GROMACS .gro file of N, CA and C in nm:
model
  282
    1UNK      N    1  11.927   9.984  14.834
    1UNK     CA    2  11.915   9.985  14.680
    1UNK      C    3  12.004  10.005  14.549
    2UNK      N    4  12.035  10.111  14.556
    2UNK     CA    5  12.107  10.148  14.433
    2UNK      C    6  12.226  10.052  14.442
    3UNK      N    7  12.313  10.045  14.527
    3UNK     CA    8  12.406   9.922  14.529
    3UNK      C    9  12.371   9.828  14.494
    4UNK      N   10  12.258   9.775  14.502
    4UNK     CA   11  12.253   9.614  14.469
    4UNK      C   12  12.215   9.618  14.274
    5UNK      N   13  12.119   9.760  14.230
    5UNK     CA   14  12.072   9.755  14.086
    5UNK      C   15  12.208   9.796  14.047
    6UNK      N   16  12.325   9.831  14.096
    6UNK     CA   17  12.429   9.858  14.019
    6UNK      C   18  12.510   9.729  14.013
    7UNK      N   19  12.495   9.638  14.139
    7UNK     CA   20  12.616   9.478  14.106
    7UNK      C   21  12.524   9.412  14.028
    8UNK      N   22  12.390   9.446  13.978
    8UNK     CA   23  12.282   9.363  13.924
    8UNK      C   24  12.337   9.372  13.778
    9UNK      N   25  12.362   9.553  13.702
    9UNK     CA   26  12.420   9.628  13.640
    9UNK      C   27  12.538   9.559  13.594
   10UNK      N   28  12.651   9.551  13.681
   10UNK     CA   29  12.744   9.493  13.636
   10UNK      C   30  12.769   9.299  13.574
   11UNK      N   31  12.700   9.255  13.659
   11UNK     CA   32  12.679   9.118  13.633
   11UNK      C   33  12.629   9.074  13.506
   12UNK      N   34  12.513   9.145  13.474
   12UNK     CA   35  12.460   9.141  13.317
   12UNK      C   36  12.569   9.200  13.251
   13UNK      N   37  12.660   9.320  13.248
   13UNK     CA   38  12.766   9.362  13.147
   13UNK      C   39  12.865   9.210  13.115
   14UNK      N   40  12.897   9.174  13.247
   14UNK     CA   41  12.990   9.062  13.256
   14UNK      C   42  12.918   8.936  13.187
   15UNK      N   43  12.808   8.930  13.189
   15UNK     CA   44  12.720   8.786  13.094
   15UNK      C   45  12.735   8.805  12.982
   16UNK      N   46  12.687   8.947  12.882
   16UNK     CA   47  12.682   9.034  12.753
   16UNK      C   48  12.839   9.013  12.731
   17UNK      N   49  12.913   9.013  12.793
   17UNK     CA   50  13.070   9.028  12.736
   17UNK      C   51  13.113   8.866  12.705
   18UNK      N   52  13.101   8.802  12.797
   18UNK     CA   53  13.077   8.618  12.774
   18UNK      C   54  13.029   8.588  12.642
   19UNK      N   55  12.903   8.616  12.651
   19UNK     CA   56  12.817   8.564  12.535
   19UNK      C   57  12.889   8.626  12.425
   20UNK      N   58  12.893   8.776  12.393
   20UNK     CA   59  12.982   8.812  12.277
   20UNK      C   60  13.105   8.780  12.225
   21UNK      N   61  13.188   8.714  12.330
   21UNK     CA   62  13.307   8.661  12.310
   21UNK      C   63  13.307   8.527  12.225
   22UNK      N   64  13.216   8.473  12.298
   22UNK     CA   65  13.169   8.308  12.263
   22UNK      C   66  13.148   8.341  12.123
   23UNK      N   67  12.980   8.384  12.105
   23UNK     CA   68  12.966   8.392  11.938
   23UNK      C   69  13.063   8.455  11.871
   24UNK      N   70  13.175   8.546  11.929
   24UNK     CA   71  13.281   8.542  11.819
   24UNK      C   72  13.339   8.464  11.782
   25UNK      N   73  13.411   8.380  11.905
   25UNK     CA   74  13.493   8.240  11.872
   25UNK      C   75  13.412   8.194  11.780
   26UNK      N   76  13.264   8.155  11.822
   26UNK     CA   77  13.200   8.046  11.732
   26UNK      C   78  13.204   8.103  11.573
   27UNK      N   79  13.210   8.206  11.543
   27UNK     CA   80  13.192   8.274  11.440
   27UNK      C   81  13.295   8.269  11.352
   28UNK      N   82  13.430   8.284  11.431
   28UNK     CA   83  13.557   8.291  11.351
   28UNK      C   84  13.629   8.127  11.279
   29UNK      N   85  13.577   8.034  11.429
   29UNK     CA   86  13.592   7.915  11.375
   29UNK      C   87  13.467   7.815  11.296
   30UNK      N   88  13.384   7.902  11.257
   30UNK     CA   89  13.293   7.834  11.136
   30UNK      C   90  13.349   7.903  11.051
   31UNK      N   91  13.421   8.018  11.012
   31UNK     CA   92  13.442   8.108  10.878
   31UNK      C   93  13.596   7.956  10.858
   32UNK      N   94  13.630   7.951  10.975
   32UNK     CA   95  13.783   7.903  10.963
   32UNK      C   96  13.722   7.739  10.908
   33UNK      N   97  13.621   7.701  10.943
   33UNK     CA   98  13.573   7.568  10.862
   33UNK      C   99  13.508   7.559  10.772
   34UNK      N  100  13.467   7.725  10.711
   34UNK     CA  101  13.405   7.673  10.586
   34UNK      C  102  13.536   7.658  10.476
   35UNK      N  103  13.643   7.745  10.538
   35UNK     CA  104  13.777   7.767  10.438
   35UNK      C  105  13.825   7.661  10.416
   36UNK      N  106  13.853   7.567  10.535
   36UNK     CA  107  13.906   7.398  10.512
   36UNK      C  108  13.809   7.347  10.456
   37UNK      N  109  13.689   7.332  10.449
   37UNK     CA  110  13.560   7.285  10.375
   37UNK      C  111  13.602   7.292  10.211
   38UNK      N  112  13.631   7.428  10.189
   38UNK     CA  113  13.621   7.407  10.073
   38UNK      C  114  13.786   7.413  10.019
   39UNK      N  115  13.827   7.428  10.046
   39UNK     CA  116  13.998   7.317  10.007
   39UNK      C  117  13.961   7.190   9.986
   40UNK      N  118  13.914   7.124  10.092
   40UNK     CA  119  13.905   6.947  10.068
   40UNK      C  120  13.816   6.959   9.966
   41UNK      N  121  13.711   6.996   9.931
   41UNK     CA  122  13.617   6.974   9.803
   41UNK      C  123  13.704   7.020   9.727
   42UNK      N  124  13.803   7.140   9.744
   42UNK     CA  125  13.871   7.148   9.577
   42UNK      C  126  13.941   7.043   9.552
   43UNK      N  127  14.038   6.962   9.670
   43UNK     CA  128  14.119   6.876   9.680
   43UNK      C  129  14.033   6.750   9.639
   44UNK      N  130  13.916   6.694   9.649
   44UNK     CA  131  13.844   6.588   9.611
   44UNK      C  132  13.818   6.587   9.485
   45UNK      N  133  13.731   6.721   9.445
   45UNK     CA  134  13.741   6.708   9.315
   45UNK      C  135  13.827   6.689   9.214
   46UNK      N  136  13.957   6.756   9.216
   46UNK     CA  137  14.056   6.731   9.171
   46UNK      C  138  14.110   6.612   9.152
   47UNK      N  139  14.083   6.522   9.255
   47UNK     CA  140  14.137   6.381   9.233
   47UNK      C  141  14.019   6.298   9.187
   48UNK      N  142  13.891   6.313   9.188
   48UNK     CA  143  13.793   6.314   9.076
   48UNK      C  144  13.821   6.303   8.954
   49UNK      N  145  13.831   6.406   8.896
   49UNK     CA  146  13.848   6.476   8.807
   49UNK      C  147  14.016   6.401   8.755
   50UNK      N  148  14.103   6.405   8.830
   50UNK     CA  149  14.231   6.360   8.798
   50UNK      C  150  14.209   6.167   8.770
   51UNK      N  151  14.125   6.083   8.845
   51UNK     CA  152  14.126   5.942   8.815
   51UNK      C  153  13.998   5.915   8.733
   52UNK      N  154  13.919   5.978   8.685
   52UNK     CA  155  13.816   6.019   8.621
   52UNK      C  156  13.758   6.079   8.568
   53UNK      N  157  13.844   6.079   8.430
   53UNK     CA  158  13.838   6.233   8.310
   53UNK      C  159  13.705   6.252   8.315
   54UNK      N  160  13.657   6.353   8.283
   54UNK     CA  161  13.551   6.427   8.239
   54UNK      C  162  13.453   6.396   8.129
   55UNK      N  163  13.560   6.296   8.071
   55UNK     CA  164  13.468   6.239   7.930
   55UNK      C  165  13.391   6.118   7.933
   56UNK      N  166  13.375   6.072   8.095
   56UNK     CA  167  13.333   5.963   8.114
   56UNK      C  168  13.202   5.972   8.198
   57UNK      N  169  13.159   5.871   8.204
   57UNK     CA  170  13.007   5.888   8.313
   57UNK      C  171  13.042   5.865   8.461
   58UNK      N  172  13.116   5.827   8.424
   58UNK     CA  173  13.222   5.781   8.599
   58UNK      C  174  13.268   5.900   8.670
   59UNK      N  175  13.269   6.029   8.618
   59UNK     CA  176  13.301   6.113   8.678
   59UNK      C  177  13.175   6.138   8.747
   60UNK      N  178  13.040   6.145   8.666
   60UNK     CA  179  12.931   6.215   8.692
   60UNK      C  180  12.862   6.146   8.832
   61UNK      N  181  12.884   6.024   8.797
   61UNK     CA  182  12.815   5.941   8.935
   61UNK      C  183  12.945   5.901   9.034
   62UNK      N  184  13.083   5.940   9.036
   62UNK     CA  185  13.172   5.992   9.131
   62UNK      C  186  13.150   6.091   9.262
   63UNK      N  187  13.077   6.235   9.161
   63UNK     CA  188  13.069   6.300   9.222
   63UNK      C  189  12.918   6.310   9.269
   64UNK      N  190  12.810   6.237   9.258
   64UNK     CA  191  12.668   6.230   9.317
   64UNK      C  192  12.741   6.156   9.471
   65UNK      N  193  12.786   6.076   9.457
   65UNK     CA  194  12.864   5.938   9.537
   65UNK      C  195  12.924   6.041   9.668
   66UNK      N  196  13.033   6.130   9.605
   66UNK     CA  197  13.077   6.225   9.710
   66UNK      C  198  12.990   6.333   9.806
   67UNK      N  199  12.921   6.341   9.697
   67UNK     CA  200  12.786   6.449   9.757
   67UNK      C  201  12.749   6.359   9.886
   68UNK      N  202  12.690   6.255   9.811
   68UNK     CA  203  12.605   6.182   9.954
   68UNK      C  204  12.661   6.146  10.033
   69UNK      N  205  12.810   6.089  10.030
   69UNK     CA  206  12.879   6.049  10.119
   69UNK      C  207  12.915   6.166  10.225
   70UNK      N  208  12.928   6.282  10.208
   70UNK     CA  209  12.973   6.419  10.234
   70UNK      C  210  12.828   6.454  10.309
   71UNK      N  211  12.740   6.432  10.260
   71UNK     CA  212  12.605   6.479  10.279
   71UNK      C  213  12.572   6.396  10.458
   72UNK      N  214  12.588   6.208  10.450
   72UNK     CA  215  12.602   6.142  10.518
   72UNK      C  216  12.669   6.182  10.673
   73UNK      N  217  12.778   6.224  10.647
   73UNK     CA  218  12.895   6.241  10.719
   73UNK      C  219  12.855   6.378  10.837
   74UNK      N  220  12.771   6.483  10.721
   74UNK     CA  221  12.761   6.583  10.787
   74UNK      C  222  12.603   6.565  10.866
   75UNK      N  223  12.568   6.463  10.819
   75UNK     CA  224  12.428   6.481  10.882
   75UNK      C  225  12.441   6.357  11.040
   76UNK      N  226  12.544   6.274  11.052
   76UNK     CA  227  12.565   6.169  11.181
   76UNK      C  228  12.669   6.287  11.261
   77UNK      N  229  12.780   6.364  11.212
   77UNK     CA  230  12.833   6.478  11.274
   77UNK      C  231  12.757   6.588  11.334
   78UNK      N  232  12.661   6.632  11.270
   78UNK     CA  233  12.582   6.725  11.333
   78UNK      C  234  12.475   6.691  11.438
   79UNK      N  235  12.401   6.543  11.436
   79UNK     CA  236  12.337   6.466  11.524
   79UNK      C  237  12.430   6.435  11.656
   80UNK      N  238  12.534   6.417  11.611
   80UNK     CA  239  12.618   6.360  11.753
   80UNK      C  240  12.656   6.456  11.855
   81UNK      N  241  12.668   6.609  11.750
   81UNK     CA  242  12.707   6.722  11.838
   81UNK      C  243  12.613   6.769  11.928
   82UNK      N  244  12.469   6.776  11.881
   82UNK     CA  245  12.351   6.813  11.930
   82UNK      C  246  12.306   6.720  12.036
   83UNK      N  247  12.339   6.579  12.043
   83UNK     CA  248  12.353   6.508  12.161
   83UNK      C  249  12.452   6.567  12.269
   84UNK      N  250  12.562   6.590  12.207
   84UNK     CA  251  12.662   6.633  12.343
   84UNK      C  252  12.602   6.740  12.398
   85UNK      N  253  12.573   6.857  12.290
   85UNK     CA  254  12.546   7.001  12.372
   85UNK      C  255  12.437   6.985  12.458
   86UNK      N  256  12.310   6.885  12.400
   86UNK     CA  257  12.223   6.877  12.510
   86UNK      C  258  12.265   6.797  12.608
   87UNK      N  259  12.329   6.712  12.637
   87UNK     CA  260  12.339   6.663  12.737
   87UNK      C  261  12.449   6.738  12.842
   88UNK      N  262  12.532   6.813  12.799
   88UNK     CA  263  12.550   6.929  12.871
   88UNK      C  264  12.483   7.047  12.909
   89UNK      N  265  12.401   7.039  12.823
   89UNK     CA  266  12.281   7.184  12.904
   89UNK      C  267  12.216   7.117  13.008
   90UNK      N  268  12.174   6.996  12.985
   90UNK     CA  269  12.091   6.918  13.103
   90UNK      C  270  12.194   6.908  13.249
   91UNK      N  271  12.326   6.872  13.208
   91UNK     CA  272  12.424   6.881  13.323
   91UNK      C  273  12.429   7.024  13.395
   92UNK      N  274  12.444   7.128  13.325
   92UNK     CA  275  12.441   7.209  13.376
   92UNK      C  276  12.327   7.300  13.441
   93UNK      N  277  12.202   7.259  13.413
   93UNK     CA  278  12.078   7.301  13.450
   93UNK      C  279  12.034   7.214  13.576
   94UNK      N  280  12.112   7.123  13.599
   94UNK     CA  281  12.080   7.006  13.744
   94UNK      C  282  12.100   7.096  13.881
   0.00000   0.00000   0.00000
């Protein structure tokens, strides 16, 4: 009986370690993604300012269009990833 409890505790410990490792990798990846996103944001913003100087109305519209396009891309990618993860969860639960 004591041996069974010890085995259960060991298994729970391993599960906890896996979960911590997965979450840590996820947070690190998210951090790098944020840095890359900020770099791209700066590059695109600089391009808009270079091609459409700040003295014109075009630069304001370009920034709104840029924000709209980025939002659409993020929505599409998020929906796609959620579908992938949902299908993987269904396959794992079978």
